[in-house]
Coordinates of C-alpha atoms in Angstrom, one line a residue:
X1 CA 19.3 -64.2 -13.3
X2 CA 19.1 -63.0 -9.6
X3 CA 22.0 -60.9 -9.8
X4 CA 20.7 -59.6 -12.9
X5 CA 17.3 -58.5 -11.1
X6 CA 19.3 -57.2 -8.4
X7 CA 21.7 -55.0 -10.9
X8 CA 18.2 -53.3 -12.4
X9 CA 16.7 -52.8 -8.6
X10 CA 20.3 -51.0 -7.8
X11 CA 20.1 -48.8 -11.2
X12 CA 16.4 -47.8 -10.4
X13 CA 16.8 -46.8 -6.9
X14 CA 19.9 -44.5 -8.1
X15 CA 17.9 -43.2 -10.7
X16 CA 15.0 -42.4 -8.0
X17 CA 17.5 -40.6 -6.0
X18 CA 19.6 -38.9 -8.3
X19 CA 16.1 -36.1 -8.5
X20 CA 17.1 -34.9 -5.0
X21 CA 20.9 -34.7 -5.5
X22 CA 20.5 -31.0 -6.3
X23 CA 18.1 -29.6 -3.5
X24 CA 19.4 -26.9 -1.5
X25 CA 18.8 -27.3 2.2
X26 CA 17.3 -24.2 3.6
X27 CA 19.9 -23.2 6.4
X28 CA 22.2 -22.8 2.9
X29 CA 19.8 -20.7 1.0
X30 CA 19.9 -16.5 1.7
X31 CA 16.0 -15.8 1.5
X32 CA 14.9 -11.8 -0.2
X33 CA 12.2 -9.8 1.9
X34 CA 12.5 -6.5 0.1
X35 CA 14.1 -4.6 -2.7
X36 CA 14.7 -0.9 -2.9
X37 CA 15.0 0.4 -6.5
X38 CA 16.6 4.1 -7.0
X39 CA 17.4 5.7 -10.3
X40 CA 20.4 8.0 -10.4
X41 CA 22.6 9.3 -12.8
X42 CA 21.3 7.0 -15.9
X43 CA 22.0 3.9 -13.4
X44 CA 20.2 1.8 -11.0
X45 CA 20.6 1.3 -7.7
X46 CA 19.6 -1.2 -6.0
X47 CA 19.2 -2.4 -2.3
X48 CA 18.6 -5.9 -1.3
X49 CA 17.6 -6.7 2.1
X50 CA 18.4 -10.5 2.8
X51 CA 16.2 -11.3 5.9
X52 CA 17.7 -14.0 9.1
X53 CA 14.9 -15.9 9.4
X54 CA 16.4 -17.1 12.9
X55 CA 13.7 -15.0 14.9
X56 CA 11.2 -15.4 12.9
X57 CA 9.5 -18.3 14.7
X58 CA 10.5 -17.2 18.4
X59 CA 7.6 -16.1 20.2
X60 CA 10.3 -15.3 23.2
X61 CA 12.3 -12.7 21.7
X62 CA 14.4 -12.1 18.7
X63 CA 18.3 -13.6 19.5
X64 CA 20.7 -10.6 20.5
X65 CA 23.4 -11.8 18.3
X66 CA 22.0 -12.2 14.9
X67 CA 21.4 -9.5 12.9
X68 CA 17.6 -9.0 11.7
X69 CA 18.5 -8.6 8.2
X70 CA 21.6 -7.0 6.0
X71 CA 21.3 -4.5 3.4
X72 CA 23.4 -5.2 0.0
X73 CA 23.7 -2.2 -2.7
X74 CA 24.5 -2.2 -6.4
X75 CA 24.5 -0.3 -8.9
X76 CA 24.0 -1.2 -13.3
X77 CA 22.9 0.0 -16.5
X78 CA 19.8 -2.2 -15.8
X79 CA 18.3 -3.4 -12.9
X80 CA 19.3 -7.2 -14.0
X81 CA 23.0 -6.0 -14.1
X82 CA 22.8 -4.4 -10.1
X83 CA 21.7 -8.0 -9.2
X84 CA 24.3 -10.0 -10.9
X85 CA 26.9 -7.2 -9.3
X86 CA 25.6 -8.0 -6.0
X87 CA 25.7 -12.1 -6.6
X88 CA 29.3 -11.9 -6.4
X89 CA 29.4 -10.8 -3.0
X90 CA 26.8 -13.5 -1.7
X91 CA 28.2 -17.0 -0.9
X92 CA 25.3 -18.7 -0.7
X93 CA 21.9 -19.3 -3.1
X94 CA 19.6 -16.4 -3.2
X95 CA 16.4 -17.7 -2.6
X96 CA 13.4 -14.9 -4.4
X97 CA 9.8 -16.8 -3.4
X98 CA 10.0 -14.9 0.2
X99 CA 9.9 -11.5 -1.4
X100 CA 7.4 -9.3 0.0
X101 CA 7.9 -5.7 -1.1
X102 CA 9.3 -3.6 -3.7
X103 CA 10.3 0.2 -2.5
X104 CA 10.4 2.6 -5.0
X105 CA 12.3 6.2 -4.7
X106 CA 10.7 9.2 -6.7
X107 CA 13.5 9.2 -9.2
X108 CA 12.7 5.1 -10.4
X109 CA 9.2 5.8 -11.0
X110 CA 10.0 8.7 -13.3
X111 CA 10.2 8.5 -17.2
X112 CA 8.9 5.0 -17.3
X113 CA 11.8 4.3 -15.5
X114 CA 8.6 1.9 -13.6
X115 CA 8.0 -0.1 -16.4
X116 CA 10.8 -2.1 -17.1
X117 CA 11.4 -3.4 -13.4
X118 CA 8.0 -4.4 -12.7
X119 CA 8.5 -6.5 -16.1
X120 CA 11.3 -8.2 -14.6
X121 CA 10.1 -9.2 -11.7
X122 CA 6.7 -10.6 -13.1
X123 CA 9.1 -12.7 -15.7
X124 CA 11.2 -13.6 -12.9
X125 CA 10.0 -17.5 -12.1
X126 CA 10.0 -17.3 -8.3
X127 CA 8.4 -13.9 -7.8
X128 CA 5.0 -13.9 -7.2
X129 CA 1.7 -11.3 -8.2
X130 CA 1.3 -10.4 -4.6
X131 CA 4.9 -8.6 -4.2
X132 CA 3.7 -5.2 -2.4
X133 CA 4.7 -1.9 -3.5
X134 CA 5.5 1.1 -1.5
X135 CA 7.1 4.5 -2.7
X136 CA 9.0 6.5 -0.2
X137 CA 11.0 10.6 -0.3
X138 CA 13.4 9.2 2.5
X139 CA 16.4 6.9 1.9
X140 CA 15.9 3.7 1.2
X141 CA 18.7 2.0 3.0
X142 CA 17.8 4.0 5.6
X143 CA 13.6 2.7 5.6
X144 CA 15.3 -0.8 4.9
X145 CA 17.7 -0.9 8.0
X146 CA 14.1 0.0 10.4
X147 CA 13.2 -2.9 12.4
X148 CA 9.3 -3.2 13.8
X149 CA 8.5 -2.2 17.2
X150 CA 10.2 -4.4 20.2
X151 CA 12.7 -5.9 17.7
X152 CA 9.9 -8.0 16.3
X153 CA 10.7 -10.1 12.9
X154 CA 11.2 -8.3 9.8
X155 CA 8.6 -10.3 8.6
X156 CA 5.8 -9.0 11.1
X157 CA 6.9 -5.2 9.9
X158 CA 4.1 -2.9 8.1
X159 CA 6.1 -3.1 4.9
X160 CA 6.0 -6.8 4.9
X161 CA 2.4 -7.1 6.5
X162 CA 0.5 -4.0 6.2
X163 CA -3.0 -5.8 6.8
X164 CA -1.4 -5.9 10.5
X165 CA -2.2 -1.8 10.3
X166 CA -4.8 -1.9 8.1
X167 CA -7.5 -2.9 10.6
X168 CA -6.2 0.1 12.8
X169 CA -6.0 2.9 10.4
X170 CA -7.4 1.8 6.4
X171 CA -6.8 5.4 4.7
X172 CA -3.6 4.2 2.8
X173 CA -4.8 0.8 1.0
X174 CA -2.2 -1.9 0.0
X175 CA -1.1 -1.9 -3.5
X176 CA 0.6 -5.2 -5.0
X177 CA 1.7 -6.2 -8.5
X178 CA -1.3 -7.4 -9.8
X179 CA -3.6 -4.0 -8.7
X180 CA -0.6 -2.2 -9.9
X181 CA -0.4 -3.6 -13.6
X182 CA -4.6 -3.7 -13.1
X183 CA -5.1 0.0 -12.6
X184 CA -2.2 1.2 -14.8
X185 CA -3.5 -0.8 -17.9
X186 CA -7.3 0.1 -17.2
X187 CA -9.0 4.0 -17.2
X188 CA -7.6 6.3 -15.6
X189 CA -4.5 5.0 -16.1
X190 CA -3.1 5.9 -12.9
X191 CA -2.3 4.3 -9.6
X192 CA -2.0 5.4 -5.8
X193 CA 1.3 4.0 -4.2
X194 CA 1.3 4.0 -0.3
X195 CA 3.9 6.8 0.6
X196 CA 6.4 5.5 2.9
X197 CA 8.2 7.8 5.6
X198 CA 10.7 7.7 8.9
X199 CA 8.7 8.5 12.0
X200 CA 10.2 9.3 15.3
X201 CA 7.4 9.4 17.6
X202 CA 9.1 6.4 19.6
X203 CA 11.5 6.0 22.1
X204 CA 13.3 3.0 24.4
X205 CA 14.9 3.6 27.4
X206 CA 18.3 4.4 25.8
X207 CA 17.4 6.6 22.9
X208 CA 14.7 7.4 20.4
X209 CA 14.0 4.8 18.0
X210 CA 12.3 5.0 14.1
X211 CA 9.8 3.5 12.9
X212 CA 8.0 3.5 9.2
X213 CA 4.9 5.0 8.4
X214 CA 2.0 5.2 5.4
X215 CA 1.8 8.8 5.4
X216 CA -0.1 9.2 2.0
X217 CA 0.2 8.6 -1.7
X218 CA 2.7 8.8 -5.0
X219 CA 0.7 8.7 -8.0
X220 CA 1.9 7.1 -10.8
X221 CA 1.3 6.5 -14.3
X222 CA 2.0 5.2 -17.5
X223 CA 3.8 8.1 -18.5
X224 CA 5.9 8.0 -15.1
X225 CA 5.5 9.6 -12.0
X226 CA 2.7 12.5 -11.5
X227 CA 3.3 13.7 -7.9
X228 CA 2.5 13.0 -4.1
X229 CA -0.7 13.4 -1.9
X230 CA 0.3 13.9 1.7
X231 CA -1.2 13.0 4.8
X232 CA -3.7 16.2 5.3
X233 CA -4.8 15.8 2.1
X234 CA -5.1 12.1 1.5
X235 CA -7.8 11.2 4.4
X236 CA -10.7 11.7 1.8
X237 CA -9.7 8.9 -0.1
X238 CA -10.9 6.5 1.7
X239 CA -14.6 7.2 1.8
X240 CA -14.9 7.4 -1.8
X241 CA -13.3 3.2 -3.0
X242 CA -15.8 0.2 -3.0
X243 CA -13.8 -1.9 -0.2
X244 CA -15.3 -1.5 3.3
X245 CA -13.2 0.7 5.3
X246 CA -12.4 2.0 9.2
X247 CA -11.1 5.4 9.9
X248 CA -11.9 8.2 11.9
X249 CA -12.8 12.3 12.0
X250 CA -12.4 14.6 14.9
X251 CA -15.4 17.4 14.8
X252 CA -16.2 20.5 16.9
X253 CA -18.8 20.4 19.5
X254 CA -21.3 23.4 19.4
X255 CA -19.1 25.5 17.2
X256 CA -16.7 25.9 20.8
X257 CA -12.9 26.0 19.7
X258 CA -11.8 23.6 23.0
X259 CA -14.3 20.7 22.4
X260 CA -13.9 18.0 20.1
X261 CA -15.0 15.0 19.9
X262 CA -12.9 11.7 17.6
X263 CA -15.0 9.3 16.3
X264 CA -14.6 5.7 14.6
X265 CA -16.3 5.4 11.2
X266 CA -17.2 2.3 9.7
X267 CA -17.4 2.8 5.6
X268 CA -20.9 0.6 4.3
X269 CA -20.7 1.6 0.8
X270 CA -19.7 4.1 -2.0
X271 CA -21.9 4.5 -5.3
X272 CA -20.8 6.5 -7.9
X273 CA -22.7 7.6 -10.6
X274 CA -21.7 9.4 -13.6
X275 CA -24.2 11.9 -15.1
X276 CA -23.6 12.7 -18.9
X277 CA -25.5 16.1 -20.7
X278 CA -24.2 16.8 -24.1
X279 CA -20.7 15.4 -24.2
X280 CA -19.7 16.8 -20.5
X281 CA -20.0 14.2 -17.8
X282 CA -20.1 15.5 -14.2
X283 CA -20.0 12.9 -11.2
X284 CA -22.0 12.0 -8.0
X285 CA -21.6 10.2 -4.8
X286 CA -22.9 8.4 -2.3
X287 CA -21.4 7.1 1.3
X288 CA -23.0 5.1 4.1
X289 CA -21.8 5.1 7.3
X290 CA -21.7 4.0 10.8
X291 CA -20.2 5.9 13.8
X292 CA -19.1 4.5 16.9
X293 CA -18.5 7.0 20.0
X294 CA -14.9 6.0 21.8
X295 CA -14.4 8.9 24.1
X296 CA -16.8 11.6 24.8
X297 CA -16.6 15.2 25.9
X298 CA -19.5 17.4 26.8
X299 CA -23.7 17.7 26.1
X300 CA -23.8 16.4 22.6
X301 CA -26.9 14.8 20.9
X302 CA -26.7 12.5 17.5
X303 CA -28.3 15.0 15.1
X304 CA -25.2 17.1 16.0
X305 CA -22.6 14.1 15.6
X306 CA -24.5 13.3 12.5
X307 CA -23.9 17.0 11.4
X308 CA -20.4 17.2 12.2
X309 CA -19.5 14.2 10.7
X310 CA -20.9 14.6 7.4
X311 CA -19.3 18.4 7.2
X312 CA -15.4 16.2 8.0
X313 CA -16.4 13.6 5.2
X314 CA -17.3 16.1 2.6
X315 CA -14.1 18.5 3.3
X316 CA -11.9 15.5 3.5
X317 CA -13.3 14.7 -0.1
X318 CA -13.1 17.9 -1.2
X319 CA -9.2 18.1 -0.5
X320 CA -8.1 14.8 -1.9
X321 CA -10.2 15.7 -5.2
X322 CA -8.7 19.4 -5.1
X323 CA -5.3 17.9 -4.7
X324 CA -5.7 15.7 -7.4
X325 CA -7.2 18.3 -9.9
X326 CA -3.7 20.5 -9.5
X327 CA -1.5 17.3 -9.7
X328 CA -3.7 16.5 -13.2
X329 CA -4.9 12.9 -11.8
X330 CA -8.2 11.5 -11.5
X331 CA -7.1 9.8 -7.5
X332 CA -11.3 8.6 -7.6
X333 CA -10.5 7.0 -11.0
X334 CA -14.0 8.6 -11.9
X335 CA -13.0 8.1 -15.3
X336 CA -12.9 3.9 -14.9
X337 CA -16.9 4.7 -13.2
X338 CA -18.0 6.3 -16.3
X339 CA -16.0 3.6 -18.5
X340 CA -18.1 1.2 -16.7
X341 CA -21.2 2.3 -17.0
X342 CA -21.3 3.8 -20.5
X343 CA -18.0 3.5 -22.7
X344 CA -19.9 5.2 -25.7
X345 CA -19.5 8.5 -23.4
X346 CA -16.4 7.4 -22.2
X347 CA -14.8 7.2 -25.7
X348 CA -16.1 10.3 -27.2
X349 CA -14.7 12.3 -23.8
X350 CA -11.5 10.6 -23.0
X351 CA -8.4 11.9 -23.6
X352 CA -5.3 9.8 -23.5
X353 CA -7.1 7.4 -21.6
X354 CA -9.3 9.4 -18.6
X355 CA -11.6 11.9 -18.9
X356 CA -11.1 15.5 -18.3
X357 CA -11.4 16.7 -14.7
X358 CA -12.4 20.3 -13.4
X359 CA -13.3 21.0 -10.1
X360 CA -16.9 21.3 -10.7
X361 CA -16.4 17.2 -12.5
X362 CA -17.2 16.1 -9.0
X363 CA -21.0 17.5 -8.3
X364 CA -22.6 16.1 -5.4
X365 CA -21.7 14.7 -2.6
X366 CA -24.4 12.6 -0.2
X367 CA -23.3 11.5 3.1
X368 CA -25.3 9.2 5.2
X369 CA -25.0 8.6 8.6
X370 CA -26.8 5.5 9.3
X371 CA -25.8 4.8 13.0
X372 CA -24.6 6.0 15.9
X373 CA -23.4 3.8 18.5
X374 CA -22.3 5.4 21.6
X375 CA -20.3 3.0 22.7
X376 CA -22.7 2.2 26.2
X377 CA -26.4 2.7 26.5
X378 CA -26.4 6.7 26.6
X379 CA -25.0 9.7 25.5
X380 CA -24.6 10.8 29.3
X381 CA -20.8 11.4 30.2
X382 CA -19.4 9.2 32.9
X383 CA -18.5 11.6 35.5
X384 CA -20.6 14.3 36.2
X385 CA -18.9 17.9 37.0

């Protein structure tokens, strides 16, 4: 009887035991950070940046031997075929829950060329809704290879971690899966991708160095890829979204060519309202705002800050909407306000999906200026001439 208990104690604990005979330590797993995704010639092509997750956790410095990441590139009839071509070349499990970013060249996000990846990856059972997505003119191995400033972890960079840059400079909002598949499947249809590009403005002591950048937008649809907004013409974009934002204008002082004054603008609110008069619908606008004085140049009084800032909002509106009228896309998604607020309208106007656009659709825009903080107790300069 007793070695009979001990024979079913013996089975049980193997039986308990045999769950974790197939875990994969981490040190033996290869873990995904980003994917680039071009479309050439009726293929895919496809770059896989495996990221060392060595320095990650090193608040000393990253270690000179290991190399931040390594880029792996395949090509395939579909994207699922690129991927099994580049499996054969790894020698350890590919681990997918890490991903952070997909980076898409013009070409993919042509002829619904879009679709069909973002379906994988959602089907995929260790991505995740939250996988960013960027859009970029330049090479992608080339973005990929880019470490962060001071050889910081991959994981720290602005492609992986844009809220990092967001607090700094909020113009080119973050777009993941889930507000991607949101905006494409609701009105207008359309979606702004941040625009990634190469800047050299940095340098070490040995040579010039690169760095990325969110220098705008690619606006996509349903029907593929529509066009880009640059820098210039993008700023006005962020005065006219829901979300709380932080950016900045630089106005003239006293109509002189050599003074200027930059200041930070703290976005309150946007309302939107759609006005509709016998089957046209036109749009207006509201934005509240506070300014807060950084530097200072010059005899300059509030009315005249007010002034100049709300003449900067209004033509940085005025050019994103002007871009977006010649491109054919609606980059306030004024059509998803009117669906809103009265889809009887919507439904009789719409076409395709979004309402019409001209560049008399947008009608009015109101800019208030609620405060202006000077940054100290007057609007006196600190050293007198």
């Amino acid at each position: 009887m007793k070695k009979k208990f001990m024979l079913i104690v013996s089975l049980t604990a193997v039986l308990l035991l045999a769950g974790c005979w197939d875990v994969k330590e981490p040190q033996r797993m290869y873990y995904i950070d980003g994917i680039g995704i071009d479309y050439k010639d009726g293929q895919y092509e496809i770059y896989m940046q495996i990221i060392n997750f060595a320095n990650v956790a090193k608040s000393e410095g990253p270690t000179p031997q290991a190399a931040p990441s390594e880029i792996g590139f395949a090509k395939g009839k579909t994207m699922e075929e690129a991927f099994f071509k580049l499996y054969r070349s790894i020698d350890q499990k590919v681990f997918w829950g890490h991903m952070t970013f997909i980076l898409f060249s013009e070409n993919a996000l042509k002829d619904e060329n879009s679709i069909p990846v973002i379906d994988s990856f959602l089907r995929h059972r260790e991505t995740r809704y939250q996988i960013l997505t960027y859009v970029t003119k330049d090479p992608i191995k080339d973005i990929l290879l880019i470490t962060p400033i001071l050889n910081k972890s991959l994981t720290a960079s602005k492609l992986s971690n844009p809220l990092h840059t967001k607090e700094l400079q909020t113009y080119v909002e973050p777009v993941d899966l889930r507000k991607l598949i949101i905006s494409l499947n609701e009105p207008s249809h359309e979606v702004n991708l941040p625009l990634v590009t190469i800047n050299k403005n940095w340098e070490t002591t040995n040579k010039p160095t690169e760095e990325t950048a969110l220098s705008g937008f690619g606006v996509v649809s349903k029907d593929g890829f529509k066009g880009y907004i640059n820098d210039g013409n993008a700023r006005g974009i962020q005065w006219m979204f829901h979300k709380k934002t932080r950016g900045d204008v630089t106005i003239k002082l006293n109509n002189k060519e050599k003074e200027f004054l930059t200041v930070d603008l703290e976005k309150l609110s946007t309302k939107i309202k759609p006005i509709v008069k016998n089957n046209e619908v036109t749009f207006e606008a509201e934005i509240k705002l506070n300014a807060i004085i950084n530097g200072f140049q010059g005899k300059v009084n509030t009315d005249q800050i007010r002034e100049g800032i709300i003449k900067e909002v209004k033509k940085d509106i005025k050019k994103s909407y002007e871009a977006g009228i010649e491109l054919d896309v609606d980059v306030f998604r004024l059509s998803e306000h009117l669906y809103r607020k009265n889809v009887k309208a919507w439904k009789k106007i719409q076409k395709d999906g979004k309402i019409p656009l001209t560049a008399d659709s947008l009608s009015k825009v109101n800019v208030i200026v609620n405060k202006v903080n000077p940054g100290r107790k007057t609007f006196a300069e600190t050293i007198n001439e």
